Amino acid sequence: MLQDKIKELLTEQLNLEFSSANLYLQMSAWCCRQGFDGAASFLKAHFQEEIQHMQRLVDYLNDHDVSFTIKDITVAPVESKSLAEIFEQAYQHECCNTKKINELVWIAMDLKDASTFHFLQWYVAEQREEEKLFKSIRDKLKLIGESNLDLLQVDQNPKTYVKPS
Ligand code: OFO
């Protein structure tokens, strides 16, 4: 049986994942409006990943017979000056997610909740990957500055672009 504090924090995290999903969907829509089709589909795929992160938490709470509230989430359209700014925001967002997950891990440990501590390890590894991914795209965009040609190439391959020497 899960302790009340853990139920509350996992529910909060579930809603945070939902909110992250919707933020990425709005970022994807911004990219679409600017003609960055590659970044738009990358961020839309990320929206789906965040929904899966939410789903994992839902499954875990269901496994423990915990009822939970899914909040109404309002995420306004994203406004940005550049693709670099979008990926800076996304990277900062992932850093905040990591902080939240780490806090949860330490609380699960303090409360001697081995099951939740174990469950959260998947999120710890996932956050490491996500921070690394968003940081690398953010860094590539910083590197190329406002060069339109390079921008288009990063847009086509946000994960794999290497600046020609
Ligand atoms: Fe992108 O992070 Fe969920 O957890």
Coordinates of C-alpha atoms and ligand atoms in Angstrom, one line a residue:
M1 CA 0.0 0.0 0.0
L2 CA 1.3 3.4 -0.9
Q3 CA 1.7 6.1 1.7
D4 CA -0.4 9.3 1.3
K5 CA 2.6 11.5 0.7
I6 CA 3.7 9.2 -2.2
K7 CA 0.2 9.1 -3.7
E8 CA 0.1 12.9 -3.6
L9 CA 3.5 13.3 -5.2
L10 CA 3.0 10.7 -7.9
T11 CA -0.3 12.3 -8.8
E12 CA 1.4 15.7 -9.0
Q13 CA 4.1 14.1 -11.3
L14 CA 1.4 12.5 -13.5
N15 CA -0.1 15.9 -14.0
L16 CA 3.3 17.4 -14.7
E17 CA 3.9 14.9 -17.4
F18 CA 0.5 15.8 -18.9
S19 CA 1.4 19.4 -18.8
S20 CA 4.9 18.7 -20.4
A21 CA 3.2 16.8 -23.2
N22 CA 0.9 19.8 -24.0
L23 CA 3.8 22.2 -23.8
Y24 CA 5.7 20.1 -26.4
L25 CA 2.6 20.0 -28.6
Q26 CA 2.4 23.8 -28.5
M27 CA 6.1 24.1 -29.3
S28 CA 5.5 21.7 -32.2
A29 CA 2.7 24.0 -33.4
W30 CA 5.0 27.0 -33.2
C31 CA 7.6 25.2 -35.4
C32 CA 4.9 24.2 -37.8
R33 CA 3.8 27.8 -38.2
Q34 CA 7.4 28.9 -38.9
G35 CA 7.9 26.1 -41.5
F36 CA 10.3 24.1 -39.3
D37 CA 8.7 20.8 -40.2
G38 CA 11.4 18.6 -38.9
A39 CA 11.5 20.2 -35.5
A40 CA 7.7 20.1 -35.5
S41 CA 7.5 16.4 -35.9
F42 CA 10.4 15.8 -33.5
L43 CA 8.5 17.8 -30.8
K44 CA 5.2 16.1 -31.7
A45 CA 6.9 12.7 -31.1
H46 CA 8.1 14.1 -27.8
F47 CA 4.6 15.1 -26.9
Q48 CA 3.7 11.4 -27.3
E49 CA 6.7 10.3 -25.1
E50 CA 5.4 12.5 -22.3
I51 CA 2.0 11.0 -22.6
Q52 CA 3.7 7.6 -22.2
H53 CA 5.5 8.9 -19.1
M54 CA 2.1 9.9 -17.7
Q55 CA 0.7 6.5 -18.6
R56 CA 3.4 4.7 -16.7
L57 CA 2.4 6.7 -13.6
V58 CA -1.2 5.9 -14.2
D59 CA -0.4 2.2 -14.4
Y60 CA 1.6 2.3 -11.2
L61 CA -1.2 4.0 -9.3
N62 CA -3.7 1.6 -10.8
D63 CA -1.5 -1.3 -9.7
H64 CA -1.8 0.0 -6.2
D65 CA -5.6 0.8 -6.3
V66 CA -5.0 4.5 -5.9
S67 CA -7.5 6.9 -7.4
F68 CA -6.2 10.1 -8.7
T69 CA -7.3 13.4 -10.3
I70 CA -6.2 14.5 -13.7
K71 CA -6.3 18.3 -13.7
D72 CA -7.5 20.6 -16.4
I73 CA -4.3 21.7 -18.1
T74 CA -4.2 25.0 -19.9
V75 CA -1.1 25.6 -22.0
A76 CA -1.2 28.8 -24.0
P77 CA 0.3 29.0 -27.5
V78 CA 4.1 29.2 -27.3
E79 CA 5.6 32.4 -28.6
S80 CA 9.3 32.5 -29.5
K81 CA 11.8 34.6 -31.4
S82 CA 13.7 31.6 -32.8
L83 CA 14.1 27.9 -33.0
A84 CA 17.1 28.2 -30.7
E85 CA 14.9 29.8 -28.0
I86 CA 12.4 26.9 -28.3
F87 CA 15.1 24.3 -27.7
E88 CA 16.5 26.4 -24.9
Q89 CA 13.1 26.4 -23.2
A90 CA 12.7 22.7 -23.8
Y91 CA 16.1 22.0 -22.3
Q92 CA 15.4 24.1 -19.2
H93 CA 12.0 22.4 -18.9
E94 CA 13.7 19.0 -18.9
C95 CA 16.2 20.2 -16.2
C96 CA 13.2 21.1 -14.1
N97 CA 11.6 17.7 -14.7
T98 CA 14.9 16.1 -13.6
K99 CA 14.8 18.1 -10.4
K100 CA 11.2 17.0 -9.7
I101 CA 12.0 13.3 -10.3
N102 CA 15.1 13.5 -8.1
E103 CA 13.0 15.1 -5.3
L104 CA 10.5 12.2 -5.6
V105 CA 13.3 9.6 -5.5
W106 CA 14.7 11.1 -2.2
I107 CA 11.3 11.2 -0.6
A108 CA 10.6 7.6 -1.6
M109 CA 13.9 6.7 0.0
D110 CA 13.3 8.7 3.2
L111 CA 9.9 7.0 3.5
K112 CA 11.5 3.6 2.9
D113 CA 9.2 2.9 0.0
A114 CA 11.4 0.5 -2.0
S115 CA 8.8 -0.2 -4.6
T116 CA 8.3 3.4 -5.6
F117 CA 12.1 4.0 -5.3
H118 CA 12.6 1.1 -7.8
F119 CA 9.8 2.3 -10.1
L120 CA 11.3 5.8 -10.3
Q121 CA 14.7 4.5 -11.5
W122 CA 13.2 4.3 -15.0
Y123 CA 12.5 8.0 -14.9
V124 CA 16.0 8.8 -13.6
A125 CA 17.5 7.1 -16.6
E126 CA 15.0 8.7 -19.0
Q127 CA 15.7 12.2 -17.6
R128 CA 19.4 11.6 -18.2
E129 CA 18.7 10.8 -21.8
E130 CA 16.3 13.6 -22.3
E131 CA 18.5 16.3 -20.8
K132 CA 21.4 15.0 -23.0
L133 CA 19.2 15.0 -26.2
F134 CA 17.8 18.5 -25.7
K135 CA 21.1 19.9 -24.6
S136 CA 22.8 18.6 -27.7
I137 CA 20.1 20.2 -30.0
R138 CA 20.2 23.4 -28.1
D139 CA 24.0 23.5 -28.4
K140 CA 23.9 22.8 -32.2
L141 CA 21.5 25.7 -32.6
K142 CA 23.7 28.0 -30.5
L143 CA 26.7 27.0 -32.7
I144 CA 25.1 27.8 -36.0
G145 CA 23.6 31.1 -34.9
E146 CA 21.1 32.5 -37.4
S147 CA 22.5 30.9 -40.6
N148 CA 19.4 30.0 -42.5
L149 CA 21.0 27.1 -44.4
D150 CA 22.4 25.4 -41.3
L151 CA 19.1 26.1 -39.5
L152 CA 17.2 24.1 -42.2
Q153 CA 19.7 21.3 -41.9
V154 CA 19.3 21.1 -38.1
D155 CA 15.5 21.2 -38.6
Q156 CA 15.7 18.1 -40.9
N157 CA 18.0 16.2 -38.5
P158 CA 17.6 17.6 -35.0
K159 CA 19.2 14.5 -33.4
T160 CA 22.1 13.9 -35.7
Y161 CA 23.2 17.2 -37.3
V162 CA 26.9 17.8 -37.3
K163 CA 28.2 21.2 -38.4
P164 CA 30.3 20.9 -41.5
S165 CA 33.9 22.0 -40.8
Ligands
OFO1 FE1 10.6 14.9 -20.9 O1 10.2 14.1 -19.2 FE2 8.7 13.2 -18.8 O2 9.5 12.6 -17.2

